[in-house]
PDB file of C-alpha atoms in Angstrom:
ATOM      1  CA  UNK N   1       0.142   0.152   0.082  1.00  0.00           C
ATOM      2  CA  UNK N   2       1.662   3.097  -1.039  1.00  0.00           C
ATOM      3  CA  UNK N   3       0.575   6.524  -2.210  1.00  0.00           C
ATOM      4  CA  UNK N   4       2.096   8.248  -5.440  1.00  0.00           C
ATOM      5  CA  UNK N   5       2.054  11.919  -5.442  1.00  0.00           C
ATOM      6  CA  UNK N   6       3.720  13.927  -7.419  1.00  0.00           C
ATOM      7  CA  UNK N   7       5.346  16.935  -7.010  1.00  0.00           C
ATOM      8  CA  UNK N   8       2.883  19.980  -7.283  1.00  0.00           C
ATOM      9  CA  UNK N   9       0.249  21.565  -4.903  1.00  0.00           C
ATOM     10  CA  UNK N  10      -2.826  20.640  -2.991  1.00  0.00           C
ATOM     11  CA  UNK N  11      -4.514  20.793   0.415  1.00  0.00           C
ATOM     12  CA  UNK N  12      -3.854  19.335   3.529  1.00  0.00           C
ATOM     13  CA  UNK N  13      -7.035  18.668   5.418  1.00  0.00           C
ATOM     14  CA  UNK N  14      -6.865  18.187   9.323  1.00  0.00           C
ATOM     15  CA  UNK N  15      -9.867  16.092  11.009  1.00  0.00           C
ATOM     16  CA  UNK N  16     -10.656  17.587  13.840  1.00  0.00           C
ATOM     17  CA  UNK N  17      -8.356  20.147  13.734  1.00  0.00           C
ATOM     18  CA  UNK N  18     -10.919  22.989  14.483  1.00  0.00           C
ATOM     19  CA  UNK N  19     -12.113  24.197  17.872  1.00  0.00           C
ATOM     20  CA  UNK N  20     -15.170  21.752  17.395  1.00  0.00           C
ATOM     21  CA  UNK N  21     -14.389  18.045  17.376  1.00  0.00           C
ATOM     22  CA  UNK N  22     -16.202  17.750  13.963  1.00  0.00           C
ATOM     23  CA  UNK N  23     -14.444  20.520  12.323  1.00  0.00           C
ATOM     24  CA  UNK N  24     -11.815  20.140   9.648  1.00  0.00           C
ATOM     25  CA  UNK N  25      -9.003  22.698   8.963  1.00  0.00           C
ATOM     26  CA  UNK N  26      -7.686  22.774   5.199  1.00  0.00           C
ATOM     27  CA  UNK N  27      -4.137  23.952   4.739  1.00  0.00           C
ATOM     28  CA  UNK N  28      -2.170  25.030   1.429  1.00  0.00           C
ATOM     29  CA  UNK N  29       0.195  22.201   0.613  1.00  0.00           C
ATOM     30  CA  UNK N  30       3.190  21.703  -1.598  1.00  0.00           C
ATOM     31  CA  UNK N  31       3.780  18.124  -2.314  1.00  0.00           C
ATOM     32  CA  UNK N  32       7.778  17.069  -2.914  1.00  0.00           C
ATOM     33  CA  UNK N  33       7.610  13.692  -4.059  1.00  0.00           C
ATOM     34  CA  UNK N  34      10.474  13.387  -6.467  1.00  0.00           C
ATOM     35  CA  UNK N  35      14.331  13.002  -4.867  1.00  0.00           C
ATOM     36  CA  UNK N  36      15.007  16.502  -6.098  1.00  0.00           C
ATOM     37  CA  UNK N  37      12.053  18.339  -4.595  1.00  0.00           C
ATOM     38  CA  UNK N  38      12.413  16.282  -1.415  1.00  0.00           C
ATOM     39  CA  UNK N  39      16.279  17.279  -0.967  1.00  0.00           C
ATOM     40  CA  UNK N  40      15.481  20.834  -1.658  1.00  0.00           C
ATOM     41  CA  UNK N  41      12.290  21.191   0.793  1.00  0.00           C
ATOM     42  CA  UNK N  42      12.496  24.289   2.688  1.00  0.00           C
ATOM     43  CA  UNK N  43      16.286  25.039   2.506  1.00  0.00           C
ATOM     44  CA  UNK N  44      16.626  28.879   1.781  1.00  0.00           C
ATOM     45  CA  UNK N  45      13.413  29.852   2.543  1.00  0.00           C
ATOM     46  CA  UNK N  46      12.425  32.636   5.053  1.00  0.00           C
ATOM     47  CA  UNK N  47       9.096  31.475   5.152  1.00  0.00           C
ATOM     48  CA  UNK N  48       6.295  29.128   3.976  1.00  0.00           C
ATOM     49  CA  UNK N  49       2.546  29.699   3.047  1.00  0.00           C
ATOM     50  CA  UNK N  50       1.017  26.608   4.531  1.00  0.00           C
ATOM     51  CA  UNK N  51       2.978  23.096   4.486  1.00  0.00           C
ATOM     52  CA  UNK N  52       4.885  20.945   2.579  1.00  0.00           C
ATOM     53  CA  UNK N  53       4.650  17.004   2.171  1.00  0.00           C
ATOM     54  CA  UNK N  54       7.762  14.857   1.760  1.00  0.00           C
ATOM     55  CA  UNK N  55       6.761  11.810   0.156  1.00  0.00           C
ATOM     56  CA  UNK N  56       8.168   9.087   0.984  1.00  0.00           C
ATOM     57  CA  UNK N  57      10.056  10.361   4.404  1.00  0.00           C
ATOM     58  CA  UNK N  58      10.534   9.233   8.002  1.00  0.00           C
ATOM     59  CA  UNK N  59      13.063  11.565   9.162  1.00  0.00           C
ATOM     60  CA  UNK N  60      14.186  15.257   8.570  1.00  0.00           C
ATOM     61  CA  UNK N  61      16.923  17.703   9.352  1.00  0.00           C
ATOM     62  CA  UNK N  62      17.326  21.365   9.852  1.00  0.00           C
ATOM     63  CA  UNK N  63      20.422  21.897   8.433  1.00  0.00           C
ATOM     64  CA  UNK N  64      21.025  25.061   6.523  1.00  0.00           C
ATOM     65  CA  UNK N  65      17.532  26.122   7.260  1.00  0.00           C
ATOM     66  CA  UNK N  66      16.890  29.733   8.262  1.00  0.00           C
ATOM     67  CA  UNK N  67      13.938  28.861  10.168  1.00  0.00           C
ATOM     68  CA  UNK N  68      12.303  26.972  13.038  1.00  0.00           C
ATOM     69  CA  UNK N  69       9.886  24.137  11.636  1.00  0.00           C
ATOM     70  CA  UNK N  70       6.927  22.044  12.945  1.00  0.00           C
ATOM     71  CA  UNK N  71       7.384  18.582  11.733  1.00  0.00           C
ATOM     72  CA  UNK N  72       4.449  16.071  11.566  1.00  0.00           C
ATOM     73  CA  UNK N  73       5.307  12.336  11.065  1.00  0.00           C
ATOM     74  CA  UNK N  74       2.403  10.416   9.310  1.00  0.00           C
ATOM     75  CA  UNK N  75       2.136   6.473   9.043  1.00  0.00           C
ATOM     76  CA  UNK N  76       0.868   4.678   5.974  1.00  0.00           C
ATOM     77  CA  UNK N  77      -2.828   5.676   6.964  1.00  0.00           C
ATOM     78  CA  UNK N  78      -2.103   9.202   7.132  1.00  0.00           C
ATOM     79  CA  UNK N  79      -2.434   9.584  11.133  1.00  0.00           C
ATOM     80  CA  UNK N  80       0.047  11.732  12.909  1.00  0.00           C
ATOM     81  CA  UNK N  81       2.608   9.442  14.662  1.00  0.00           C
ATOM     82  CA  UNK N  82       4.474  12.460  16.165  1.00  0.00           C
ATOM     83  CA  UNK N  83       4.820  16.353  16.084  1.00  0.00           C
ATOM     84  CA  UNK N  84       8.162  18.121  16.889  1.00  0.00           C
ATOM     85  CA  UNK N  85       9.495  21.714  16.549  1.00  0.00           C
ATOM     86  CA  UNK N  86      12.868  21.756  15.109  1.00  0.00           C
ATOM     87  CA  UNK N  87      15.356  24.557  15.103  1.00  0.00           C
ATOM     88  CA  UNK N  88      17.888  25.464  12.502  1.00  0.00           C
ATOM     89  CA  UNK N  89      20.788  22.752  12.458  1.00  0.00           C
ATOM     90  CA  UNK N  90      19.130  19.711  13.978  1.00  0.00           C
ATOM     91  CA  UNK N  91      18.816  16.265  12.983  1.00  0.00           C
ATOM     92  CA  UNK N  92      15.626  14.460  13.697  1.00  0.00           C
ATOM     93  CA  UNK N  93      15.220  11.082  14.589  1.00  0.00           C
ATOM     94  CA  UNK N  94      13.847   8.608  12.289  1.00  0.00           C
ATOM     95  CA  UNK N  95      10.183   7.295  13.167  1.00  0.00           C
ATOM     96  CA  UNK N  96       9.959   3.643  12.050  1.00  0.00           C
ATOM     97  CA  UNK N  97       6.187   3.676  11.480  1.00  0.00           C
ATOM     98  CA  UNK N  98       6.211   7.175   9.777  1.00  0.00           C
ATOM     99  CA  UNK N  99       5.893   6.813   5.949  1.00  0.00           C
ATOM    100  CA  UNK N 100       5.430  10.494   5.307  1.00  0.00           C
ATOM    101  CA  UNK N 101       6.331  13.985   6.861  1.00  0.00           C
ATOM    102  CA  UNK N 102       4.585  17.424   6.747  1.00  0.00           C
ATOM    103  CA  UNK N 103       6.725  20.325   7.540  1.00  0.00           C
ATOM    104  CA  UNK N 104       5.498  24.067   8.287  1.00  0.00           C
ATOM    105  CA  UNK N 105       6.625  26.903  10.187  1.00  0.00           C
ATOM    106  CA  UNK N 106       6.955  26.680  14.038  1.00  0.00           C
ATOM    107  CA  UNK N 107       3.965  27.107  15.788  1.00  0.00           C
ATOM    108  CA  UNK N 108       1.576  26.476  12.815  1.00  0.00           C
ATOM    109  CA  UNK N 109       0.672  22.862  13.320  1.00  0.00           C
ATOM    110  CA  UNK N 110      -0.932  23.641  16.836  1.00  0.00           C
ATOM    111  CA  UNK N 111      -2.842  26.174  15.255  1.00  0.00           C
ATOM    112  CA  UNK N 112      -4.353  23.737  12.834  1.00  0.00           C
ATOM    113  CA  UNK N 113      -5.107  21.229  15.389  1.00  0.00           C
ATOM    114  CA  UNK N 114      -1.987  18.844  13.994  1.00  0.00           C
ATOM    115  CA  UNK N 115      -1.480  16.336  17.179  1.00  0.00           C
ATOM    116  CA  UNK N 116      -0.396  12.625  17.710  1.00  0.00           C
ATOM    117  CA  UNK N 117      -3.391  10.394  16.483  1.00  0.00           C
ATOM    118  CA  UNK N 118      -5.033  13.003  14.198  1.00  0.00           C
ATOM    119  CA  UNK N 119      -6.010  11.810  10.738  1.00  0.00           C
ATOM    120  CA  UNK N 120      -5.183  13.900   7.713  1.00  0.00           C
ATOM    121  CA  UNK N 121      -5.965  13.747   4.020  1.00  0.00           C
ATOM    122  CA  UNK N 122      -3.985  15.170   1.034  1.00  0.00           C
ATOM    123  CA  UNK N 123      -6.085  16.649  -1.629  1.00  0.00           C
ATOM    124  CA  UNK N 124      -4.385  17.033  -4.821  1.00  0.00           C
ATOM    125  CA  UNK N 125      -5.238  20.087  -7.182  1.00  0.00           C
ATOM    126  CA  UNK N 126      -7.506  18.846  -9.621  1.00  0.00           C
ATOM    127  CA  UNK N 127      -8.442  15.539  -8.026  1.00  0.00           C
ATOM    128  CA  UNK N 128     -10.552  14.152  -4.836  1.00  0.00           C
ATOM    129  CA  UNK N 129      -9.126  13.545  -1.213  1.00  0.00           C
ATOM    130  CA  UNK N 130      -7.208  10.521  -0.697  1.00  0.00           C
ATOM    131  CA  UNK N 131      -9.417   8.180   1.579  1.00  0.00           C
ATOM    132  CA  UNK N 132      -7.046   6.892   4.101  1.00  0.00           C
ATOM    133  CA  UNK N 133      -9.210   4.119   5.268  1.00  0.00           C
ATOM    134  CA  UNK N 134      -9.428   2.596   1.617  1.00  0.00           C
ATOM    135  CA  UNK N 135      -6.756   0.184  -0.032  1.00  0.00           C
TER     136      UNK N 135
END
């Protein structure tokens, strides 16, 4: 069971991320699925509007980054395994169950309701949401 995204844009849908338990939060998302795009990631950026999805990935580093970031590790069902804030110049530990990583500016994920156990969906521009329960 693997998802095959392509480099591009979409939305990250955080289920139960709003103030109400049933509310969903939609966040602009960049998708970095190719080796080149994953390697580039957030390097050299001063800010990010939304988040970036690295696929596949189970760890990240912040060497040569200009800003602190929030990192959410997702399992194969797009459920958050862990969330960490990393300052520049750090090496994150690999998460064994993680298959994907979402990065955003430090503090952003707390506002979106991204925390351990929350399920997210990825909506690719021009297509429907991936149902994490299928397949």
